[in-house]
Amino acid sequence: MGTTKPTAQGLLRRYVFTTDHKVVGLQYFFLSLAAVLVGTFLSLLMRIHLVWPQAAIPFLGQIKPENYLAYLTIHGTLMVFFVLSTVPQNGFGTYLLPLQLGASEMALPRLSMAGFWITLLSFFVLIAAFFAPGGASLAGWTQYPPLSAVPSAGPGQGTGTDLWLVSIGLFCVASVLSSINFITTTLKMRTRGMTLMRMPLTCWTWFVAAILILLAFSILLAAVIMLLLDRNAGTNFFVPANLLISGHAVDHQGGSPLLWQHLFWFFGHPEVYIAILPGMGVTSHLLSVFSRKPVFGYKAMVGAILAIGFLGFMVWGHHMFVSGMNPYAGFAFSSLTTAIAVPSAIKVFNWLGTLWGGRFRFTTPMLFSIGFVSLFITGGLTGPILAQPALDAYLHDTYFVVAHFHLIMAMAGLFAVFAATYFWFPKMFGRMMNSTLGSAHFWVTFFGAYAIFMPMHLLGIAGHPRRYSELTGVQYVAAMAPLQQFITAAAIITICGQLLFLINFFWSMFKGAAAGANPWECTTLEWTLPSPPPREGFGNQSPLVYQGAYEYSVPGASKDFLMQDSTATPQ
Amino acid sequence: MPPVVEHVELDKKPQKPRLGGGGPGKIPHRWGFGGGDDGDYGHHEDFVSRRDRLRRYRVAMVITIVSVTALFVGVTTVYFLRGTHGPWDPVEKTYLENWQPVILPYRILIINTVVLLLSSITLELGRRGLLKKSEFVSMGIRPPKLQTEFPWIAITALLGFAFLAGQIIVWHSLRAQGLYLASQNPNSFFFYLLTGLHAIHLSGGLLALLISLFGSWLKLRFDSQQIAVDVTGWYWHFMGVLWLYIFVLLRFAM
């Protein structure tokens, strides 16, 4: 809608400081690509250090224990904040949400732009910590006080931790701004006929994830402000009494470090769903497209998304079973946590139901979606195990936990991102990605993910603690060295395998086969536009929606599917 | 299987529900007119899009208010948790009791409260005036300036500044009692945190008021000025309610 007068703008207004949601989405995408490259490089350094602690890395020298902890902190922070909560939600969401709803812009385009630039600033502040005196923070992405609250606690705990907190504070603001925009867009910008129950499931997941972001990141912002005040203004929210650091008493008095854990995990657990919900949406969408069947149980899917979002706010205590909490509280958190298995199982059941009897097209995005389901089940099965306080007392802070959250959050989330990239690449750049390279990339990553993380379960059950840079002289840990070497080898191969993706991505951007408007024969509205879509989106012609989002294999239809704006009536 | 009939008038015949989500086609509906327009291109001047834009910004403001509420809920939770009992001291094997009462400067606080509530009333008068004018504009009457509403918004801004000045006096009187942000007494730093966060949020509202006041110089269109005043009005009332909540919390919990 609106008069689309041609815009006489410079390149700067068009591609850099732009309110065009499509460009902002791509900006988020490339920011996450940069973050994932740095984060992966750090994980490679950590894996090498775990196996060859004495090895000298070119340009970096030998990795000292404090360097290892700094890498661990920044790896976690980059991957959780700048990759898993940025690209599925803000990257693909900003690009596709208006198009899928039939709108030409986000509800508040300038807020999109502001959100991106604050996120970028936050990214630079985080990376700057490496160059601060003492290096980056050592306290892990969870930043538990008192380690994070007292500057004298370690080399990275001075400026490095302040920069971490400022960076995450900025990230909170940016995320909240962007989520306000997502919710408003979903509520107010749907085109005529696009009822809530006709939205693609991707839109549902972006909508619910935005609600989670709105509440969770506001709480994290409050916590970050309080921790910053503790560090710099002499308040005592989180620093316990009579704390000795290296034999010196700290003057803080009488705060409670557990308060931080409560606030952090009240954010941290919904954050897991912020990362994975859009991935679930993408998977539901793609499984339906490539098995040419309607999503099995659309309404149940919507219900499960809402239930996961709702329950996600009630289970934060399961991260704190060993903090000395009341056993009754532990019981409540444990029951609520296992309750999340119900909507998760509904989703898995419906994905399998969607696949059942489908006419498959094994394209690269389809492979990655099936990979997502596989990893989600594998990673999910260890969830109810860790949700038992008694089992968690043993498994807490071991590699078992590392394996669990990497499989379900990191790997499954990343598979959904890959699926979405291969799937929407033709829409974004007007060219197809190479499917041979894509399949090769899938198989390397799929087997790589299992080869890296399955053995970690064994390490955890055998009692290998996480976060240590080196455990020399511990008999039972030394016996696990061969398994660690195997994991490192698998990690190196898998990371090299990602070059297939990068080569495919940048090569296809310029040289890929031209894609038509609707190469995958998909029903949703973004495929009614040419690829890539013009600046003004739908322009004056707001589409009218007559169909649900998943009308595949419609009996008697000429093309086996009905676009959402098709006026056809099957009889 | 009979073939699909393409391009049929939809309302003629009810559709059978299908599996693809969404069910049968009830086409017309109430919301969403598509298209965005605070971007770089495309301004619709017509009535529908202006109302639609206003509604959109109001929804966004409600969501913003939810987010600010969540922030304060977070702080309040910590406040209550610290208030119920002090933290465990592992050396003395006892709960620490460092929760000392604070003598609140009631006179200034009550004046501040009255000032803030008055400013809500003045802003509401200005907001309603502008809303009426914008209806005239949508009927094609020339866009007016903020002439008649200017005083109301200016008075609101002045009262807002007065409130902030009052808060600074309050902070000074606490310092006179020896209560600082850096303190062992949780009551003291919670007071600064709660009032300080409120003041920062109120300053955001003040900034928005000033932008809409001097909007004509910033080449803001009348529509945008009116919308800015409208949603800032909502935000401002929320700030008033939030202040009452904080005041009650400080009065009864300290």
Short mmCIF file of C-alpha atoms in Angstrom, two decimals, chain B residues 10-232:
data_model
loop_
_atom_site.label_atom_id
_atom_site.label_comp_id
_atom_site.label_asym_id
_atom_site.label_seq_id
_atom_site.Cartn_x
_atom_site.Cartn_y
_atom_site.Cartn_z
CA LEU B 10 -15.64 -16.51 -2.61
CA ASP B 11 -18.67 -15.53 -0.65
CA LYS B 12 -20.98 -17.41 -2.96
CA LYS B 13 -20.34 -20.78 -1.51
CA PRO B 14 -19.04 -21.92 1.89
CA GLN B 15 -15.81 -23.83 1.63
CA LYS B 16 -15.18 -27.18 3.17
CA PRO B 17 -12.63 -27.11 5.97
CA ARG B 18 -9.31 -28.52 4.91
CA LEU B 19 -6.21 -29.68 6.73
CA GLY B 20 -3.82 -26.96 5.77
CA GLY B 21 -4.50 -24.72 8.72
CA GLY B 22 -6.94 -21.88 8.74
CA GLY B 23 -10.08 -23.77 7.99
CA PRO B 24 -12.81 -22.48 5.74
CA GLY B 25 -12.48 -19.13 4.11
CA LYS B 26 -14.04 -16.25 5.95
CA ILE B 27 -12.41 -13.58 3.93
CA PRO B 28 -13.06 -10.06 5.16
CA HIS B 29 -11.67 -9.21 8.50
CA ARG B 30 -11.06 -6.32 10.75
CA TRP B 31 -7.39 -5.78 11.14
CA GLY B 32 -4.40 -4.96 9.07
CA PHE B 33 -4.34 -2.78 6.03
CA GLY B 34 -0.84 -3.79 5.01
CA GLY B 35 2.01 -1.55 4.16
CA GLY B 36 4.20 0.51 6.39
CA ASP B 37 4.79 4.17 6.17
CA ASP B 38 7.18 5.61 8.60
CA GLY B 39 9.92 4.37 6.31
CA ASP B 40 11.61 6.17 3.48
CA TYR B 41 8.83 6.06 0.99
CA GLY B 42 5.12 6.06 0.63
CA HIS B 43 2.97 8.38 2.73
CA HIS B 44 -0.71 7.81 2.74
CA GLU B 45 -2.64 10.84 3.64
CA ASP B 46 -6.00 9.20 3.76
CA PHE B 47 -8.13 8.71 6.82
CA VAL B 48 -7.81 4.94 7.06
CA SER B 49 -4.05 4.83 7.02
CA ARG B 50 -3.73 7.61 9.63
CA ARG B 51 -6.05 5.84 12.04
CA ASP B 52 -4.29 2.60 11.29
CA ARG B 53 -0.93 4.16 11.98
CA LEU B 54 -2.16 5.60 15.27
CA ARG B 55 -3.51 2.22 16.34
CA ARG B 56 -0.25 0.56 15.37
CA TYR B 57 1.78 2.94 17.50
CA ARG B 58 -0.62 2.53 20.40
CA VAL B 59 -0.21 -1.25 20.28
CA ALA B 60 3.55 -0.79 20.20
CA MET B 61 3.30 1.51 23.23
CA VAL B 62 1.25 -1.02 25.18
CA ILE B 63 3.90 -3.64 24.45
CA THR B 64 6.64 -1.22 25.52
CA ILE B 65 4.78 -0.67 28.78
CA VAL B 66 4.65 -4.44 29.33
CA SER B 67 8.41 -4.59 28.86
CA VAL B 68 9.10 -1.73 31.31
CA THR B 69 6.75 -3.41 33.79
CA ALA B 70 8.78 -6.62 33.47
CA LEU B 71 11.95 -4.66 34.27
CA PHE B 72 10.41 -3.24 37.45
CA VAL B 73 8.91 -6.61 38.40
CA GLY B 74 12.46 -7.97 38.26
CA VAL B 75 13.78 -5.27 40.58
CA THR B 76 10.80 -5.59 42.96
CA THR B 77 11.28 -9.34 43.22
CA VAL B 78 14.87 -8.87 44.28
CA TYR B 79 13.75 -6.18 46.72
CA PHE B 80 11.27 -8.51 48.41
CA LEU B 81 13.71 -11.40 48.46
CA ARG B 82 16.32 -9.22 50.14
CA GLY B 83 13.67 -7.82 52.48
CA THR B 84 12.32 -11.12 53.85
CA HIS B 85 15.60 -12.03 55.47
CA GLY B 86 19.20 -11.07 55.10
CA PRO B 87 21.67 -13.33 53.35
CA TRP B 88 23.39 -16.27 55.01
CA ASP B 89 26.74 -15.55 56.53
CA PRO B 90 28.78 -18.75 56.39
CA VAL B 91 31.36 -17.49 58.88
CA GLU B 92 29.03 -16.30 61.63
CA LYS B 93 26.54 -19.09 60.83
CA THR B 94 23.63 -16.71 60.94
CA TYR B 95 21.42 -14.60 58.70
CA LEU B 96 22.75 -11.09 58.39
CA GLU B 97 20.38 -8.33 59.39
CA ASN B 98 21.60 -5.27 57.54
CA TRP B 99 18.14 -4.01 56.56
CA GLN B 100 17.97 -0.61 58.22
CA PRO B 101 15.00 1.70 58.03
CA VAL B 102 15.20 4.81 55.87
CA ILE B 103 13.47 8.05 56.89
CA LEU B 104 11.73 9.13 53.73
CA PRO B 105 11.40 12.90 53.12
CA TYR B 106 7.64 12.70 52.83
CA ARG B 107 6.89 16.37 52.22
CA ILE B 108 8.99 16.57 49.05
CA LEU B 109 7.86 13.15 47.91
CA ILE B 110 4.20 14.11 48.20
CA ILE B 111 4.79 17.39 46.36
CA ASN B 112 6.55 15.40 43.63
CA THR B 113 3.64 12.99 43.40
CA VAL B 114 1.17 15.84 43.03
CA VAL B 115 3.34 17.47 40.37
CA LEU B 116 3.54 14.23 38.37
CA LEU B 117 -0.20 13.58 38.59
CA LEU B 118 -0.94 17.18 37.54
CA SER B 119 1.34 16.77 34.55
CA SER B 120 -0.65 13.69 33.55
CA ILE B 121 -3.81 15.80 33.50
CA THR B 122 -2.25 18.60 31.44
CA LEU B 123 -0.85 16.13 28.94
CA GLU B 124 -4.21 14.39 28.67
CA LEU B 125 -5.85 17.73 27.82
CA GLY B 126 -3.26 18.37 25.12
CA ARG B 127 -3.54 14.82 23.78
CA ARG B 128 -7.31 14.99 23.44
CA GLY B 129 -7.17 18.38 21.72
CA LEU B 130 -4.69 17.10 19.18
CA LEU B 131 -6.68 13.94 18.57
CA LYS B 132 -9.72 16.05 17.69
CA LYS B 133 -7.69 18.24 15.39
CA SER B 134 -6.28 15.23 13.60
CA GLU B 135 -9.82 14.14 12.81
CA PHE B 136 -10.34 17.49 11.09
CA VAL B 137 -7.12 17.07 9.17
CA SER B 138 -8.29 13.74 7.88
CA MET B 139 -11.39 15.48 6.54
CA GLY B 140 -9.13 17.61 4.40
CA ILE B 141 -8.79 20.70 6.52
CA ARG B 142 -5.36 22.31 6.43
CA PRO B 143 -2.92 20.87 9.00
CA PRO B 144 -2.77 23.25 11.97
CA LYS B 145 0.24 23.83 14.16
CA LEU B 146 0.31 22.87 17.78
CA GLN B 147 -0.80 26.43 18.64
CA THR B 148 -3.60 25.72 21.09
CA GLU B 149 -2.10 22.53 22.46
CA PHE B 150 1.39 23.96 22.71
CA PRO B 151 0.80 25.38 26.23
CA TRP B 152 -0.50 22.07 27.58
CA ILE B 153 2.47 20.11 26.29
CA ALA B 154 4.92 22.79 27.38
CA ILE B 155 3.37 22.84 30.87
CA THR B 156 3.62 19.05 31.01
CA ALA B 157 7.28 19.20 30.08
CA LEU B 158 7.91 21.86 32.72
CA LEU B 159 6.11 19.81 35.36
CA GLY B 160 8.18 16.80 34.26
CA PHE B 161 11.36 18.80 34.79
CA ALA B 162 10.00 19.97 38.17
CA PHE B 163 9.42 16.36 39.17
CA LEU B 164 12.96 15.41 38.22
CA ALA B 165 14.30 18.40 40.16
CA GLY B 166 12.19 17.27 43.13
CA GLN B 167 13.71 13.80 42.89
CA ILE B 168 17.18 15.31 42.98
CA ILE B 169 16.19 17.17 46.19
CA VAL B 170 14.98 13.84 47.61
CA TRP B 171 18.30 12.20 46.78
CA HIS B 172 20.13 15.10 48.45
CA SER B 173 18.07 14.74 51.59
CA LEU B 174 18.93 11.03 51.68
CA ARG B 175 22.59 11.85 51.33
CA ALA B 176 22.18 14.22 54.25
CA GLN B 177 21.06 11.18 56.28
CA GLY B 178 24.25 9.43 55.22
CA LEU B 179 22.47 7.12 52.80
CA TYR B 180 24.35 6.64 49.54
CA LEU B 181 24.08 4.34 46.58
CA ALA B 182 27.28 2.66 47.77
CA SER B 183 26.08 1.32 51.07
CA GLN B 184 25.81 -1.76 53.24
CA ASN B 185 22.15 -0.99 53.83
CA PRO B 186 20.04 -2.59 51.10
CA ASN B 187 17.17 -0.18 51.75
CA SER B 188 19.39 2.67 50.74
CA PHE B 189 20.58 1.36 47.38
CA PHE B 190 17.16 -0.07 46.49
CA PHE B 191 15.72 3.41 47.00
CA TYR B 192 18.24 4.90 44.58
CA LEU B 193 17.79 2.05 42.10
CA LEU B 194 13.99 2.23 41.98
CA THR B 195 13.73 6.02 41.88
CA GLY B 196 16.69 6.28 39.51
CA LEU B 197 15.28 3.78 37.00
CA HIS B 198 11.95 5.59 37.16
CA ALA B 199 13.66 8.93 36.55
CA ILE B 200 15.55 7.53 33.55
CA HIS B 201 12.33 6.19 32.03
CA LEU B 202 10.54 9.48 32.69
CA SER B 203 13.37 11.35 30.97
CA GLY B 204 12.69 9.24 27.89
CA GLY B 205 9.09 10.47 27.95
CA LEU B 206 10.27 14.06 28.41
CA LEU B 207 12.53 13.72 25.39
CA ALA B 208 9.59 12.48 23.32
CA LEU B 209 7.49 15.46 24.47
CA LEU B 210 10.24 17.91 23.53
CA ILE B 211 10.62 16.26 20.13
CA SER B 212 6.91 16.59 19.44
CA LEU B 213 6.91 20.19 20.75
CA PHE B 214 9.72 21.26 18.46
CA GLY B 215 8.60 18.83 15.80
CA SER B 216 7.74 21.57 13.32
CA TRP B 217 11.39 22.59 13.33
CA LEU B 218 12.43 18.99 12.88
CA LYS B 219 10.14 18.85 9.81
CA LEU B 220 7.83 16.36 11.49
CA ARG B 221 4.46 16.10 9.80
CA PHE B 222 1.40 17.00 11.85
CA ASP B 223 0.32 13.34 11.86
CA SER B 224 3.59 12.25 13.36
CA GLN B 225 3.49 15.00 15.98
CA GLN B 226 -0.02 14.02 16.96
CA ILE B 227 0.89 10.34 17.18
CA ALA B 228 4.00 11.17 19.22
CA VAL B 229 1.93 13.18 21.72
CA ASP B 230 -0.74 10.47 21.82
CA VAL B 231 1.52 7.53 22.64
CA THR B 232 3.70 9.64 24.93
#
